[in-house]
Amino acid sequence: MTDGEVVLGDPSVVVDDLHVTYRILGTRRKAVEAAPQGRMRKLVGRSLGSTGGVTEIHAVRGVSFVARHGESIGIVGTNGSGKSTTLQALAGLIQPSQGSVYVAGIPSLLGVSAVLVRKLTGARNIMIGGLALGLTKDEVEERFDEIVEFADIGDFVHLPMTTYSAGMAARLRFAISTAAVPDVLMIDEALATGDAAFRERSRQRVDEIRRQAGTVFVVSHSLASIKAMCTRAIWIDKGLVRMDGPAEDVTAAYHEHTRARSGPAKG
Ligand SMILES: Nc1ncnc2c1ncn2[C@@H]1O[C@H](COP(=O)(O)OP(=O)(O)OP(=O)(O)O)[C@@H](O)[C@H]1O
């Protein structure tokens, strides 16, 4: 766990009985019924409703929590449990079907990712992303070298992002998103692609953001990353909060649960 020296501030994110239901045209009922032991049944069978050719997936089923300025919160849970959906609702990219989400300030990362254009060079994307964060052109130019260095992409910065590996693109997104201290930073698996040195740089940056009263959310299957970066963790299971508490305790309980079900968990 990171140090506990940051004094927590007022609430920055309030999630109150959040529900998200995806509605898909066309039924998947046949596929699920045809494979009762299949992965699809495991993932969505419990929450899948189908009427008149519209399939509904109740991905988030009443999640509530309050996050404060200065907190870094890991979100853990098995595949399809609703972690990314929750994060996207926090970022305002998905409308809740019920309940509400209040965010103080502008959520970053997902916002930056949305404006990046893969056909353009890393350099152009640094400018576009920086402007989207509210920096001026001069401020972006001032921070350019630091962003490239943090992302560790070298001369690739002058090539289109289509030529980047998944890890390079994720590192650049992270570097741009944190070029200005965001109010609320959301990191969805970006860290899993980085090497040890990048993880350490990211951890330091997350601590810096917390010290400046930002709130950080990290969705990851790497329990080691969550333990290293987060003060608190929320375990989401089948669209509901199963446990919320100190990162050490929640990751230990989650690890125990996954180990009991299917052998050793990652991290
Ligand atoms: N765009 C979408 N349209 C329809 N269903 C979706 C969509 N995105 C996610 N789902 C479904 O919602 C449920 C929750 O998915 P979500 O991606 O939030 O889970 P997750 O915990 O982030 O999973 P993972 O660890 O695999 O990334 C799953 O059943 C998934 O199939």
mmCIF file of C-alpha atoms and ligand atoms in Angstrom:
data_model
loop_
_atom_site.group_PDB
_atom_site.id
_atom_site.type_symbol
_atom_site.label_atom_id
_atom_site.label_comp_id
_atom_site.label_asym_id
_atom_site.label_seq_id
_atom_site.Cartn_x
_atom_site.Cartn_y
_atom_site.Cartn_z
ATOM 1 C CA MET A 1 0.000 0.000 0.000
ATOM 2 C CA THR A 2 1.095 3.575 -0.564
ATOM 3 C CA ASP A 3 1.899 5.815 2.372
ATOM 4 C CA GLY A 4 -0.996 7.147 4.372
ATOM 5 C CA GLU A 5 0.340 10.679 4.734
ATOM 6 C CA VAL A 6 -2.248 12.306 2.444
ATOM 7 C CA VAL A 7 -5.096 13.803 4.405
ATOM 8 C CA LEU A 8 -8.380 12.946 2.721
ATOM 9 C CA GLY A 9 -10.553 15.832 1.622
ATOM 10 C CA ASP A 10 -14.204 16.268 0.755
ATOM 11 C CA PRO A 11 -16.050 13.787 -1.446
ATOM 12 C CA SER A 12 -14.959 13.982 -5.101
ATOM 13 C CA VAL A 13 -17.106 11.177 -6.478
ATOM 14 C CA VAL A 14 -20.441 10.002 -5.153
ATOM 15 C CA VAL A 15 -22.056 6.944 -6.710
ATOM 16 C CA ASP A 16 -25.574 6.313 -5.484
ATOM 17 C CA ASP A 17 -27.329 3.057 -6.367
ATOM 18 C CA LEU A 18 -25.843 2.971 -9.866
ATOM 19 C CA HIS A 19 -27.456 0.609 -12.348
ATOM 20 C CA VAL A 20 -26.368 0.211 -15.950
ATOM 21 C CA THR A 21 -28.287 -1.918 -18.403
ATOM 22 C CA TYR A 22 -27.012 -2.505 -21.931
ATOM 23 C CA ARG A 23 -29.712 -3.000 -24.514
ATOM 24 C CA ILE A 24 -28.697 -4.880 -27.603
ATOM 25 C CA LEU A 25 -30.873 -5.303 -30.655
ATOM 26 C CA GLY A 26 -31.180 -8.976 -31.555
ATOM 27 C CA THR A 27 -31.405 -11.804 -29.073
ATOM 28 C CA ARG A 28 -28.496 -13.825 -27.722
ATOM 29 C CA ARG A 29 -30.880 -16.201 -25.920
ATOM 30 C CA LYS A 30 -30.315 -19.010 -28.427
ATOM 31 C CA ALA A 31 -26.576 -18.870 -28.076
ATOM 32 C CA VAL A 32 -26.819 -18.956 -24.281
ATOM 33 C CA GLU A 33 -29.316 -21.807 -24.225
ATOM 34 C CA ALA A 34 -27.229 -23.777 -26.690
ATOM 35 C CA ALA A 35 -24.225 -23.594 -24.376
ATOM 36 C CA PRO A 36 -25.521 -23.877 -20.809
ATOM 37 C CA GLN A 37 -22.046 -24.533 -19.408
ATOM 38 C CA GLY A 38 -20.407 -21.959 -21.677
ATOM 39 C CA ARG A 39 -18.584 -18.791 -20.771
ATOM 40 C CA MET A 40 -21.401 -16.618 -22.061
ATOM 41 C CA ARG A 41 -23.861 -18.226 -19.635
ATOM 42 C CA LYS A 42 -21.412 -17.638 -16.798
ATOM 43 C CA LEU A 43 -20.865 -14.026 -17.747
ATOM 44 C CA VAL A 44 -24.305 -12.836 -18.641
ATOM 45 C CA GLY A 45 -26.786 -15.642 -18.056
ATOM 46 C CA ARG A 46 -27.720 -14.456 -14.583
ATOM 47 C CA SER A 47 -28.519 -10.952 -15.806
ATOM 48 C CA LEU A 48 -29.712 -11.561 -19.335
ATOM 49 C CA GLY A 49 -33.261 -10.720 -20.249
ATOM 50 C CA SER A 50 -34.652 -10.935 -23.746
ATOM 51 C CA THR A 51 -37.890 -9.517 -25.019
ATOM 52 C CA GLY A 52 -38.988 -9.003 -28.583
ATOM 53 C CA GLY A 53 -35.513 -9.213 -30.073
ATOM 54 C CA VAL A 54 -33.934 -6.834 -27.560
ATOM 55 C CA THR A 55 -31.410 -8.363 -25.186
ATOM 56 C CA GLU A 56 -30.766 -6.586 -21.900
ATOM 57 C CA ILE A 57 -27.603 -7.054 -19.886
ATOM 58 C CA HIS A 58 -27.895 -5.677 -16.370
ATOM 59 C CA ALA A 59 -24.148 -5.090 -16.008
ATOM 60 C CA VAL A 60 -24.185 -2.892 -12.860
ATOM 61 C CA ARG A 61 -26.900 -3.642 -10.314
ATOM 62 C CA GLY A 62 -26.846 -1.065 -7.543
ATOM 63 C CA VAL A 63 -23.288 0.121 -6.858
ATOM 64 C CA SER A 64 -22.836 2.834 -4.198
ATOM 65 C CA PHE A 65 -19.684 4.398 -2.762
ATOM 66 C CA VAL A 66 -18.130 7.751 -1.923
ATOM 67 C CA ALA A 67 -14.571 8.650 -2.961
ATOM 68 C CA ARG A 68 -12.626 11.561 -1.474
ATOM 69 C CA HIS A 69 -9.962 13.929 -2.708
ATOM 70 C CA GLY A 70 -6.575 12.338 -2.064
ATOM 71 C CA GLU A 71 -7.767 8.750 -2.377
ATOM 72 C CA SER A 72 -6.572 6.140 -4.873
ATOM 73 C CA ILE A 73 -9.072 3.352 -5.291
ATOM 74 C CA GLY A 74 -8.476 0.029 -7.020
ATOM 75 C CA ILE A 75 -11.410 -1.776 -8.575
ATOM 76 C CA VAL A 76 -11.082 -5.556 -8.707
ATOM 77 C CA GLY A 77 -13.378 -8.332 -9.836
ATOM 78 C CA THR A 78 -13.587 -11.225 -12.249
ATOM 79 C CA ASN A 79 -14.147 -10.822 -16.011
ATOM 80 C CA GLY A 80 -17.515 -9.321 -16.822
ATOM 81 C CA SER A 81 -18.267 -8.277 -13.235
ATOM 82 C CA GLY A 82 -18.944 -4.652 -14.243
ATOM 83 C CA LYS A 83 -15.675 -2.824 -13.428
ATOM 84 C CA SER A 84 -15.191 -1.045 -16.764
ATOM 85 C CA THR A 85 -18.886 -0.269 -17.032
ATOM 86 C CA THR A 86 -18.787 1.389 -13.601
ATOM 87 C CA LEU A 87 -15.739 3.431 -14.623
ATOM 88 C CA GLN A 88 -17.343 4.510 -17.886
ATOM 89 C CA ALA A 89 -20.432 5.645 -15.990
ATOM 90 C CA LEU A 90 -18.168 7.691 -13.690
ATOM 91 C CA ALA A 91 -16.539 9.260 -16.745
ATOM 92 C CA GLY A 92 -19.954 10.166 -18.122
ATOM 93 C CA LEU A 93 -19.508 7.947 -21.168
ATOM 94 C CA ILE A 94 -22.491 5.743 -20.254
ATOM 95 C CA GLN A 95 -25.834 6.899 -18.892
ATOM 96 C CA PRO A 96 -27.000 5.157 -15.708
ATOM 97 C CA SER A 97 -30.281 3.326 -16.209
ATOM 98 C CA GLN A 98 -31.007 4.052 -12.528
ATOM 99 C CA GLY A 99 -29.248 5.880 -9.700
ATOM 100 C CA SER A 100 -26.829 8.763 -9.986
ATOM 101 C CA VAL A 101 -23.173 9.673 -10.237
ATOM 102 C CA TYR A 102 -21.714 12.943 -8.991
ATOM 103 C CA VAL A 103 -18.144 13.876 -9.967
ATOM 104 C CA ALA A 104 -16.424 17.052 -8.751
ATOM 105 C CA GLY A 105 -14.281 18.294 -11.616
ATOM 106 C CA ILE A 106 -13.395 16.744 -14.935
ATOM 107 C CA PRO A 107 -12.554 13.036 -15.137
ATOM 108 C CA SER A 108 -9.378 12.386 -17.101
ATOM 109 C CA LEU A 109 -7.891 9.523 -19.113
ATOM 110 C CA LEU A 110 -11.060 8.205 -20.637
ATOM 111 C CA GLY A 111 -11.709 11.772 -21.721
ATOM 112 C CA VAL A 112 -8.228 12.046 -23.194
ATOM 113 C CA SER A 113 -8.436 8.620 -24.866
ATOM 114 C CA ALA A 114 -11.642 9.703 -26.560
ATOM 115 C CA VAL A 115 -9.958 12.607 -28.337
ATOM 116 C CA LEU A 116 -6.786 10.838 -29.447
ATOM 117 C CA VAL A 117 -6.578 9.974 -33.147
ATOM 118 C CA ARG A 118 -4.583 6.858 -33.944
ATOM 119 C CA LYS A 119 -3.831 7.933 -37.509
ATOM 120 C CA LEU A 120 -1.983 11.010 -36.245
ATOM 121 C CA THR A 121 1.522 11.066 -34.793
ATOM 122 C CA GLY A 122 2.149 10.811 -31.072
ATOM 123 C CA ALA A 123 3.324 14.438 -31.193
ATOM 124 C CA ARG A 124 0.001 15.660 -32.650
ATOM 125 C CA ASN A 125 -1.880 13.584 -30.109
ATOM 126 C CA ILE A 126 0.118 15.105 -27.254
ATOM 127 C CA MET A 127 -1.041 18.521 -28.453
ATOM 128 C CA ILE A 128 -4.679 17.429 -28.948
ATOM 129 C CA GLY A 129 -4.814 15.595 -25.605
ATOM 130 C CA GLY A 130 -3.103 18.454 -23.766
ATOM 131 C CA LEU A 131 -5.563 20.990 -25.153
ATOM 132 C CA ALA A 132 -8.446 18.673 -24.184
ATOM 133 C CA LEU A 133 -7.117 18.741 -20.607
ATOM 134 C CA GLY A 134 -7.333 22.508 -20.650
ATOM 135 C CA LEU A 135 -3.608 23.275 -21.114
ATOM 136 C CA THR A 136 -2.589 26.088 -23.448
ATOM 137 C CA LYS A 137 -0.477 25.406 -26.557
ATOM 138 C CA ASP A 138 2.589 26.871 -24.798
ATOM 139 C CA GLU A 139 2.001 24.723 -21.720
ATOM 140 C CA VAL A 140 1.800 21.579 -23.866
ATOM 141 C CA GLU A 141 5.011 22.542 -25.671
ATOM 142 C CA GLU A 142 6.739 23.120 -22.327
ATOM 143 C CA ARG A 143 5.745 19.646 -21.113
ATOM 144 C CA PHE A 144 6.318 17.860 -24.437
ATOM 145 C CA ASP A 145 9.732 16.345 -23.657
ATOM 146 C CA GLU A 146 8.626 15.214 -20.226
ATOM 147 C CA ILE A 147 5.562 13.480 -21.680
ATOM 148 C CA VAL A 148 7.654 11.655 -24.300
ATOM 149 C CA GLU A 149 10.198 10.658 -21.677
ATOM 150 C CA PHE A 150 7.534 9.412 -19.269
ATOM 151 C CA ALA A 151 5.857 7.366 -22.033
ATOM 152 C CA ASP A 152 9.281 6.072 -23.113
ATOM 153 C CA ILE A 153 8.379 6.047 -26.808
ATOM 154 C CA GLY A 154 11.514 7.809 -28.150
ATOM 155 C CA ASP A 155 11.443 8.713 -31.843
ATOM 156 C CA PHE A 156 8.148 6.889 -32.293
ATOM 157 C CA VAL A 157 6.562 10.133 -31.122
ATOM 158 C CA HIS A 158 6.949 11.345 -34.721
ATOM 159 C CA LEU A 159 5.140 8.309 -36.189
ATOM 160 C CA PRO A 160 1.381 7.662 -36.329
ATOM 161 C CA MET A 161 -0.011 5.909 -33.258
ATOM 162 C CA THR A 162 -1.168 3.078 -35.570
ATOM 163 C CA THR A 163 2.492 1.949 -35.552
ATOM 164 C CA TYR A 164 2.590 1.681 -31.725
ATOM 165 C CA SER A 165 2.365 -1.500 -29.708
ATOM 166 C CA ALA A 166 -0.540 -1.702 -27.244
ATOM 167 C CA GLY A 167 1.902 -0.937 -24.421
ATOM 168 C CA MET A 168 3.364 2.128 -26.141
ATOM 169 C CA ALA A 169 -0.114 3.537 -26.836
ATOM 170 C CA ALA A 170 -1.229 2.888 -23.241
ATOM 171 C CA ARG A 171 1.914 4.536 -21.838
ATOM 172 C CA LEU A 172 1.426 7.589 -24.032
ATOM 173 C CA ARG A 173 -2.249 7.892 -23.009
ATOM 174 C CA PHE A 174 -1.242 7.704 -19.363
ATOM 175 C CA ALA A 175 1.530 10.291 -19.837
ATOM 176 C CA ILE A 176 -0.806 12.737 -21.597
ATOM 177 C CA SER A 177 -3.645 12.206 -19.108
ATOM 178 C CA THR A 178 -1.411 13.047 -16.185
ATOM 179 C CA ALA A 179 0.395 15.978 -17.843
ATOM 180 C CA ALA A 180 -1.922 18.259 -15.865
ATOM 181 C CA VAL A 181 -3.031 17.133 -12.416
ATOM 182 C CA PRO A 182 -6.536 15.833 -13.069
ATOM 183 C CA ASP A 183 -9.405 16.116 -10.579
ATOM 184 C CA VAL A 184 -10.331 12.496 -11.104
ATOM 185 C CA LEU A 185 -8.009 10.123 -12.960
ATOM 186 C CA MET A 186 -9.317 6.808 -14.223
ATOM 187 C CA ILE A 187 -6.893 4.124 -15.266
ATOM 188 C CA ASP A 188 -8.347 1.063 -16.944
ATOM 189 C CA GLU A 189 -5.747 -1.678 -17.306
ATOM 190 C CA ALA A 190 -3.243 0.754 -18.853
ATOM 191 C CA LEU A 191 -0.682 -0.215 -16.251
ATOM 192 C CA ALA A 192 -0.778 -3.910 -16.976
ATOM 193 C CA THR A 193 1.057 -3.267 -20.235
ATOM 194 C CA GLY A 194 3.979 -1.344 -18.753
ATOM 195 C CA ASP A 195 7.268 -2.788 -17.531
ATOM 196 C CA ALA A 196 8.510 -2.512 -13.937
ATOM 197 C CA ALA A 197 10.154 0.875 -14.493
ATOM 198 C CA PHE A 198 6.967 2.323 -16.004
ATOM 199 C CA ARG A 199 4.896 0.909 -13.143
ATOM 200 C CA GLU A 200 7.185 2.627 -10.657
ATOM 201 C CA ARG A 201 6.977 5.947 -12.527
ATOM 202 C CA SER A 202 3.180 5.577 -12.646
ATOM 203 C CA ARG A 203 3.012 4.822 -8.931
ATOM 204 C CA GLN A 204 4.990 7.970 -8.164
ATOM 205 C CA ARG A 205 2.732 10.020 -10.395
ATOM 206 C CA VAL A 206 -0.406 8.610 -8.763
ATOM 207 C CA ASP A 207 1.011 9.564 -5.344
ATOM 208 C CA GLU A 208 1.745 13.053 -6.655
ATOM 209 C CA ILE A 209 -1.843 13.426 -7.906
ATOM 210 C CA ARG A 210 -3.195 12.279 -4.529
ATOM 211 C CA ARG A 211 -0.996 14.778 -2.725
ATOM 212 C CA GLN A 212 -2.488 17.501 -4.908
ATOM 213 C CA ALA A 213 -5.986 16.390 -3.905
ATOM 214 C CA GLY A 214 -6.835 14.383 -7.010
ATOM 215 C CA THR A 215 -8.760 11.113 -6.847
ATOM 216 C CA VAL A 216 -7.460 8.107 -8.758
ATOM 217 C CA PHE A 217 -9.335 4.973 -9.827
ATOM 218 C CA VAL A 218 -7.393 1.970 -11.082
ATOM 219 C CA VAL A 219 -9.146 -0.981 -12.707
ATOM 220 C CA SER A 220 -6.723 -3.862 -12.940
ATOM 221 C CA HIS A 221 -6.418 -7.616 -12.754
ATOM 222 C CA SER A 222 -2.945 -7.100 -11.318
ATOM 223 C CA LEU A 223 -3.405 -7.223 -7.562
ATOM 224 C CA ALA A 224 0.247 -6.201 -7.194
ATOM 225 C CA SER A 225 -0.453 -2.942 -9.057
ATOM 226 C CA ILE A 226 -3.545 -2.287 -6.941
ATOM 227 C CA LYS A 227 -1.668 -2.932 -3.703
ATOM 228 C CA ALA A 228 1.243 -0.730 -4.813
ATOM 229 C CA MET A 229 -0.840 2.218 -5.930
ATOM 230 C CA CYS A 230 -4.088 2.202 -4.023
ATOM 231 C CA THR A 231 -5.065 3.115 -0.507
ATOM 232 C CA ARG A 232 -8.451 1.489 -0.870
ATOM 233 C CA ALA A 233 -10.057 -1.151 -3.082
ATOM 234 C CA ILE A 234 -13.577 -2.004 -4.133
ATOM 235 C CA TRP A 235 -14.382 -5.567 -5.193
ATOM 236 C CA ILE A 236 -17.199 -5.666 -7.709
ATOM 237 C CA ASP A 237 -18.912 -9.005 -8.165
ATOM 238 C CA LYS A 238 -21.848 -9.626 -10.514
ATOM 239 C CA GLY A 239 -22.514 -5.903 -10.769
ATOM 240 C CA LEU A 240 -22.548 -5.307 -6.995
ATOM 241 C CA VAL A 241 -20.026 -4.126 -4.402
ATOM 242 C CA ARG A 242 -18.912 -7.250 -2.562
ATOM 243 C CA MET A 243 -16.244 -5.599 -0.420
ATOM 244 C CA ASP A 244 -14.932 -2.056 0.088
ATOM 245 C CA GLY A 245 -11.992 -1.302 2.376
ATOM 246 C CA PRO A 246 -8.193 -0.995 2.673
ATOM 247 C CA ALA A 247 -6.477 -2.231 -0.527
ATOM 248 C CA GLU A 248 -4.489 -4.862 1.415
ATOM 249 C CA ASP A 249 -7.623 -6.433 2.912
ATOM 250 C CA VAL A 250 -9.759 -6.377 -0.224
ATOM 251 C CA THR A 251 -7.040 -7.750 -2.526
ATOM 252 C CA ALA A 252 -6.281 -10.497 0.018
ATOM 253 C CA ALA A 253 -9.955 -11.528 0.207
ATOM 254 C CA TYR A 254 -10.330 -11.377 -3.569
ATOM 255 C CA HIS A 255 -7.137 -13.386 -4.059
ATOM 256 C CA GLU A 256 -8.414 -16.013 -1.648
ATOM 257 C CA HIS A 257 -11.747 -16.169 -3.471
ATOM 258 C CA THR A 258 -10.192 -16.582 -6.947
ATOM 259 C CA ARG A 259 -7.625 -19.091 -5.640
ATOM 260 C CA ALA A 260 -10.367 -21.200 -4.093
ATOM 261 C CA ARG A 261 -12.303 -21.124 -7.370
ATOM 262 C CA SER A 262 -9.611 -21.645 -9.948
ATOM 263 C CA GLY A 263 -6.037 -21.816 -8.722
ATOM 264 C CA PRO A 264 -3.612 -18.955 -8.033
ATOM 265 C CA ALA A 265 -4.689 -15.415 -8.998
ATOM 266 C CA LYS A 266 -2.412 -13.040 -10.822
ATOM 267 C CA GLY A 267 -0.361 -10.576 -8.810
HETATM 268 N N1 LIG B 1 -20.897 -2.276 -24.925
HETATM 269 C C1 LIG B 1 -21.509 -3.322 -24.348
HETATM 270 N N2 LIG B 1 -22.658 -3.807 -24.862
HETATM 271 C C2 LIG B 1 -23.275 -4.841 -24.270
HETATM 272 N N3 LIG B 1 -22.835 -5.486 -23.180
HETATM 273 C C3 LIG B 1 -21.696 -5.055 -22.628
HETATM 274 C C4 LIG B 1 -20.974 -3.959 -23.188
HETATM 275 N N4 LIG B 1 -19.874 -3.752 -22.411
HETATM 276 C C5 LIG B 1 -19.911 -4.673 -21.422
HETATM 277 N N5 LIG B 1 -21.012 -5.464 -21.554
HETATM 278 C C6 LIG B 1 -21.424 -6.545 -20.656
HETATM 279 O O1 LIG B 1 -21.575 -6.001 -19.359
HETATM 280 C C7 LIG B 1 -21.039 -6.883 -18.366
HETATM 281 C C8 LIG B 1 -19.953 -6.159 -17.564
HETATM 282 O O2 LIG B 1 -18.876 -5.869 -18.436
HETATM 283 P P1 LIG B 1 -17.606 -4.998 -17.991
HETATM 284 O O3 LIG B 1 -16.768 -4.786 -19.210
HETATM 285 O O4 LIG B 1 -18.059 -3.811 -17.248
HETATM 286 O O5 LIG B 1 -16.898 -5.993 -16.986
HETATM 287 P P2 LIG B 1 -15.414 -5.972 -16.411
HETATM 288 O O6 LIG B 1 -15.532 -6.324 -14.980
HETATM 289 O O7 LIG B 1 -14.739 -4.684 -16.746
HETATM 290 O O8 LIG B 1 -14.772 -7.177 -17.203
HETATM 291 P P3 LIG B 1 -13.240 -7.477 -17.658
HETATM 292 O O9 LIG B 1 -12.472 -7.780 -16.422
HETATM 293 O O10 LIG B 1 -13.412 -8.684 -18.515
HETATM 294 O O11 LIG B 1 -12.746 -6.279 -18.426
HETATM 295 C C9 LIG B 1 -20.532 -8.104 -19.108
HETATM 296 O O12 LIG B 1 -21.554 -9.082 -19.041
HETATM 297 C C10 LIG B 1 -20.359 -7.625 -20.533
HETATM 298 O O13 LIG B 1 -20.612 -8.685 -21.436
#
